[in-house]
Short mmCIF file of N, CA and C in Angstrom, two decimals:
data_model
loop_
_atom_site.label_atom_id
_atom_site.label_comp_id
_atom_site.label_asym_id
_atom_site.label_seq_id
_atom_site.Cartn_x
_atom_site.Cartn_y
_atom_site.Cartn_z
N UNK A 8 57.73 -104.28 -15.36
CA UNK A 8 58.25 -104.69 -14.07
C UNK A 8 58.52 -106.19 -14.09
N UNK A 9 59.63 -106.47 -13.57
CA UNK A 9 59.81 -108.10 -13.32
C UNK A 9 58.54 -108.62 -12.17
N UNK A 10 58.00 -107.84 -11.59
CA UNK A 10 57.24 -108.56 -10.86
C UNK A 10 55.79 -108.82 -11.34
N UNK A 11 55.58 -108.62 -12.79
CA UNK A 11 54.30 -108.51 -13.28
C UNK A 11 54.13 -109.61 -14.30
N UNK A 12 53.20 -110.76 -14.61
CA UNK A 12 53.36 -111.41 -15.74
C UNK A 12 51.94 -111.80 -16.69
N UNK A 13 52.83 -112.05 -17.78
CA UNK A 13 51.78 -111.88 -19.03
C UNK A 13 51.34 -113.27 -19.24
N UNK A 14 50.34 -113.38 -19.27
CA UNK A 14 50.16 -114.69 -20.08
C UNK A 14 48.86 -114.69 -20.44
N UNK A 15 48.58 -115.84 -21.99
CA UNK A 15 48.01 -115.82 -22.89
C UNK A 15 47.83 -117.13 -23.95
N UNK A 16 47.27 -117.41 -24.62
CA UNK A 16 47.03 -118.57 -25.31
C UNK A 16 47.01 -118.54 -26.91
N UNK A 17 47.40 -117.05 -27.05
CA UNK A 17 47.05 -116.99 -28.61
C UNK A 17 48.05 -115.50 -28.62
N UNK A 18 48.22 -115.23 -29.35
CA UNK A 18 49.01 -113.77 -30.11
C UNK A 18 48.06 -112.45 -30.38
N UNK A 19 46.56 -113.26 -30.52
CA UNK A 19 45.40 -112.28 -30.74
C UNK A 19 44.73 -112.38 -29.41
N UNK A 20 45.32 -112.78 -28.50
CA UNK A 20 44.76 -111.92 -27.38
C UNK A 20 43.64 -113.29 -26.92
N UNK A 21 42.89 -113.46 -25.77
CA UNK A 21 42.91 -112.35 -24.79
C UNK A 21 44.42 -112.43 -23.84
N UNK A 22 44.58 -111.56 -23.58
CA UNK A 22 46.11 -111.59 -22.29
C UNK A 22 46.05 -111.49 -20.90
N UNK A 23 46.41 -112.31 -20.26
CA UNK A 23 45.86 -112.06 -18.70
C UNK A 23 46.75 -111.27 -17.82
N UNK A 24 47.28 -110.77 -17.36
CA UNK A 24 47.87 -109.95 -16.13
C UNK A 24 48.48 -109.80 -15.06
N UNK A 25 49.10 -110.94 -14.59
CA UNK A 25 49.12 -111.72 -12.88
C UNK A 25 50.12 -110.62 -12.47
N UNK A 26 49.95 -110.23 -11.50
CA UNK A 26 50.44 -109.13 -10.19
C UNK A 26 50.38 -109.15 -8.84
N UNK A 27 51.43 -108.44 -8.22
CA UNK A 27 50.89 -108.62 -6.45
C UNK A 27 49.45 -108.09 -6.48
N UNK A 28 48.79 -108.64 -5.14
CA UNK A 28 47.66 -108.03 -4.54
C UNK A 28 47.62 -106.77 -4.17
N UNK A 29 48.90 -106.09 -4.03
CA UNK A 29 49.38 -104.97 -3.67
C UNK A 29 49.98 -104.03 -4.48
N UNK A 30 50.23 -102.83 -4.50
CA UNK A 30 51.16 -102.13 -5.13
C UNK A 30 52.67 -102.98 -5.57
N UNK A 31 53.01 -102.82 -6.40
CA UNK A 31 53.78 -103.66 -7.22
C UNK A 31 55.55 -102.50 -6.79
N UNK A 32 56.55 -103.04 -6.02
CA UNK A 32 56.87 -102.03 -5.94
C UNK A 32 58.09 -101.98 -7.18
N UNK A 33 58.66 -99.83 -6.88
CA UNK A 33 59.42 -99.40 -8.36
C UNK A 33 60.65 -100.21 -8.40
N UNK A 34 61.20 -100.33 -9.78
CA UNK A 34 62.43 -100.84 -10.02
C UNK A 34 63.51 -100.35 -8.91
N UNK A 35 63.67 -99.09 -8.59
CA UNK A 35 64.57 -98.79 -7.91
C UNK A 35 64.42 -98.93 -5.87
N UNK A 36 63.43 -99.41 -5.72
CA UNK A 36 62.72 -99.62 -4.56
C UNK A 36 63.06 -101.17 -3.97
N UNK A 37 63.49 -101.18 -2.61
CA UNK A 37 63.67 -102.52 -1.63
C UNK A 37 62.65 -103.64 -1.97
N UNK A 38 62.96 -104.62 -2.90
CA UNK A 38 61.72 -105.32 -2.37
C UNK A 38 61.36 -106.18 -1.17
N UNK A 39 59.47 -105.96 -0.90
CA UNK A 39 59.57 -106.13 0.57
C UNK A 39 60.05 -108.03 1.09
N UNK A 40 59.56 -108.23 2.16
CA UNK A 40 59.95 -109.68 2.42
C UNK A 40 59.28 -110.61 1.03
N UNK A 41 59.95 -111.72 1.55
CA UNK A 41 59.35 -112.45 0.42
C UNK A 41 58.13 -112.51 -0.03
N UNK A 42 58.41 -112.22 -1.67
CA UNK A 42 57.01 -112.08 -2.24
C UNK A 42 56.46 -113.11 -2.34
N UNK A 43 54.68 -112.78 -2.63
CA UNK A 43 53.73 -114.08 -2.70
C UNK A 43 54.24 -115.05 -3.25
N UNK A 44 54.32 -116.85 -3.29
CA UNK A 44 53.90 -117.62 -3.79
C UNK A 44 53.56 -117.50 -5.03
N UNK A 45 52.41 -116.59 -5.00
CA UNK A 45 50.91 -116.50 -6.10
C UNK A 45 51.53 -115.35 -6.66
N UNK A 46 50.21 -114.96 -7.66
CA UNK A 46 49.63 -113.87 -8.44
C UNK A 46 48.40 -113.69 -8.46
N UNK A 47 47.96 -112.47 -8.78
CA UNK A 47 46.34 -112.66 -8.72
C UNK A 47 46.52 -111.80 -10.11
N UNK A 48 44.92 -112.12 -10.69
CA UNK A 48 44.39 -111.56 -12.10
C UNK A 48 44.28 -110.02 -11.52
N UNK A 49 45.11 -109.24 -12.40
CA UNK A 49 45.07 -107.81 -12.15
C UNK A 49 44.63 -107.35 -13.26
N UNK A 50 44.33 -107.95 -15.02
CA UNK A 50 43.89 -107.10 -15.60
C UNK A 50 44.05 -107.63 -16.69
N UNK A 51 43.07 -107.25 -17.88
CA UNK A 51 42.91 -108.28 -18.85
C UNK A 51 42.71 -107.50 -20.12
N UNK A 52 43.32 -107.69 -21.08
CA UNK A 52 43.67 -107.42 -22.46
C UNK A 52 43.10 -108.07 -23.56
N UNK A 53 41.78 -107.90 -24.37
CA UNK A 53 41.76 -108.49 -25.73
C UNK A 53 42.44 -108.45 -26.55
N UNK A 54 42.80 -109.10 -27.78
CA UNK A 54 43.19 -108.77 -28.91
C UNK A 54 42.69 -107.69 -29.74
N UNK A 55 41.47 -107.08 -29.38
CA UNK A 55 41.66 -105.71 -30.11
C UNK A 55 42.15 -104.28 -29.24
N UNK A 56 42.51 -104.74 -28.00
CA UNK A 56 43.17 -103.60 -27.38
C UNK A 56 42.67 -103.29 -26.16
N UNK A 57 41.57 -103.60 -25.68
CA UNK A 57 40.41 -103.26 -24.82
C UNK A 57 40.93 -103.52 -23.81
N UNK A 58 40.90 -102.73 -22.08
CA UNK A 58 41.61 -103.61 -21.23
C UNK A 58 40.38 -103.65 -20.39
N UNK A 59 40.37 -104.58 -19.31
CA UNK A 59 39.71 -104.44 -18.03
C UNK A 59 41.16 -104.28 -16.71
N UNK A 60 40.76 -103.38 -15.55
CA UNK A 60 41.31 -103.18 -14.42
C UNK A 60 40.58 -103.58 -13.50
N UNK A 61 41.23 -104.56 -12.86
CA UNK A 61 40.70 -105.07 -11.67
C UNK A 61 40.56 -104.55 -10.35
N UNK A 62 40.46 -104.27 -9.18
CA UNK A 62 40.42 -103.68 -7.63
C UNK A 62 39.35 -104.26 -7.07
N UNK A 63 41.05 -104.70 -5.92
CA UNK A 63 40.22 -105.18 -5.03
C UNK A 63 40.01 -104.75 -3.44
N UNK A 64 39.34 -105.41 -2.68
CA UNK A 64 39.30 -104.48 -1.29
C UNK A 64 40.57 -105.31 -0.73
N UNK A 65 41.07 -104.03 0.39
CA UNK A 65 42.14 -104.03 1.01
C UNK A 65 42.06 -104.58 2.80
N UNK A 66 40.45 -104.52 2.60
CA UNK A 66 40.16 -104.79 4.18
C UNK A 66 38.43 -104.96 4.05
N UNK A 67 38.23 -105.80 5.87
CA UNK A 67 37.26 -105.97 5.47
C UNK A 67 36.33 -107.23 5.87
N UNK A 68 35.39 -107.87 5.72
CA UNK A 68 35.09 -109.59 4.92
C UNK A 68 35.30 -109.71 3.55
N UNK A 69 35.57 -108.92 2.77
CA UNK A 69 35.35 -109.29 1.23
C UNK A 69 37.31 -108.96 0.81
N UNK A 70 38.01 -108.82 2.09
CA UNK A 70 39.58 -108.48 1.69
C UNK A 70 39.66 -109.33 0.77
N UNK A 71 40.67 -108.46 -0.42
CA UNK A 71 41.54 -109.75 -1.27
C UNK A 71 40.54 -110.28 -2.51
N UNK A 72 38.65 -109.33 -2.58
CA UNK A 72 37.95 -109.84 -3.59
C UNK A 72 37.74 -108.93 -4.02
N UNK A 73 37.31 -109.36 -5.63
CA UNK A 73 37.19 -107.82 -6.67
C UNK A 73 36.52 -107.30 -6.52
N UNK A 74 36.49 -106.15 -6.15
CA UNK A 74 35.15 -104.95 -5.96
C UNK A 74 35.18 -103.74 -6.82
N UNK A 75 35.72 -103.86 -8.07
CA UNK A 75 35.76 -102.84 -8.77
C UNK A 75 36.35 -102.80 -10.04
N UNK A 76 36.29 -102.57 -11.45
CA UNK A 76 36.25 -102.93 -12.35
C UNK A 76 36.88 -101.58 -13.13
N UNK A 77 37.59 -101.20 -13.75
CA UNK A 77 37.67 -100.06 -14.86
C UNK A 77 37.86 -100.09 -16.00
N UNK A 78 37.29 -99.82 -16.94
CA UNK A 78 37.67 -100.59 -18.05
C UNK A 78 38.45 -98.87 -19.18
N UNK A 79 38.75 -99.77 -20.48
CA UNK A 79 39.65 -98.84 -21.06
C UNK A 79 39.36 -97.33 -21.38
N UNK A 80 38.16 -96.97 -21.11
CA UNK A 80 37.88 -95.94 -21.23
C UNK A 80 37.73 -94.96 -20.09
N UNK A 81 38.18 -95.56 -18.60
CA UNK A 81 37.96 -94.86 -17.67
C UNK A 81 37.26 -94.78 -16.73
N UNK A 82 36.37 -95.81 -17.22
CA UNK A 82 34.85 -95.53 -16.60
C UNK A 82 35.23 -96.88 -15.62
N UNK A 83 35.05 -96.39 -13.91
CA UNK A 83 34.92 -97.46 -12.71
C UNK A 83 33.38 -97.48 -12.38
N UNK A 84 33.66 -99.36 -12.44
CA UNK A 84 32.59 -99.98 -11.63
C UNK A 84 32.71 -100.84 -10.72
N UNK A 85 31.36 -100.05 -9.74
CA UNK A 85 31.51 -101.17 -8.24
C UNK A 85 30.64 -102.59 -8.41
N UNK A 86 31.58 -103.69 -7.75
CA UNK A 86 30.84 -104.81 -8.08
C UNK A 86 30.17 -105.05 -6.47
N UNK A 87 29.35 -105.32 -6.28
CA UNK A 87 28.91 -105.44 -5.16
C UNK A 87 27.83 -107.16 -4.86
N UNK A 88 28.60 -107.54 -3.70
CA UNK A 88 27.67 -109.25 -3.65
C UNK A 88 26.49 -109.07 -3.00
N UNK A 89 25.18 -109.72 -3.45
CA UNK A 89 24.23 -109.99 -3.26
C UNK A 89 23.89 -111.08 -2.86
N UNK A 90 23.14 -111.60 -2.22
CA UNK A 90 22.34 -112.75 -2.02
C UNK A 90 21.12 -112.74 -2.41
N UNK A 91 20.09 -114.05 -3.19
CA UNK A 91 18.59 -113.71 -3.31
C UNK A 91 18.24 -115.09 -2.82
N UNK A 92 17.24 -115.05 -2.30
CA UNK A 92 16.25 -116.22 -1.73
C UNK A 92 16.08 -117.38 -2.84
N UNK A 93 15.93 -118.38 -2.39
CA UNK A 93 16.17 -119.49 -3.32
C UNK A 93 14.47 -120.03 -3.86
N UNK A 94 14.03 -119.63 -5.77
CA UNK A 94 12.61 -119.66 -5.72
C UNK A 94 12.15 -120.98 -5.40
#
């Protein structure tokens, strides 16, 4: 997609991902009003192949922060914020 970009510091990886916050829309699809400014980290590539998938919440207090992780094998994880008392 033209609306998706790669970038990276080396040829062996790691590769970073930048994408709307949103569904990215299809080639053949209106795009909506003007798109972001930005990009956000949508997903990350080593040099040996490995990816991470990012998700984030859509609503909320935590809108717009990563709450969820998938990595190349399928397997989703919830990230969830904590606070602990200061010893």
């Amino acid at each position: 997609s033209p609306h998706v970009y790669l970038a990276t510091n080396s040829l062996q990886g790691p590769w970073w991902i930048l994408s709307w916050p949103e569904r990215v829309p299809g080639a053949d699809e209106v795009l909506p009003p003007p798109p972001p400014a930005y990009r956000v980290l949508t997903g990350v590539v080593d040099g040996f192949g490995r990816t991470l998938t990012f998700h984030r919440a859509a609503k909320g207090d935590v809108a717009g922060a990563v709450t969820g992780v998938t990595d190349g094998a399928g397997r989703r994880f919830h990230l969830a914020l904590t606070t602990q008392a200061q010893r």
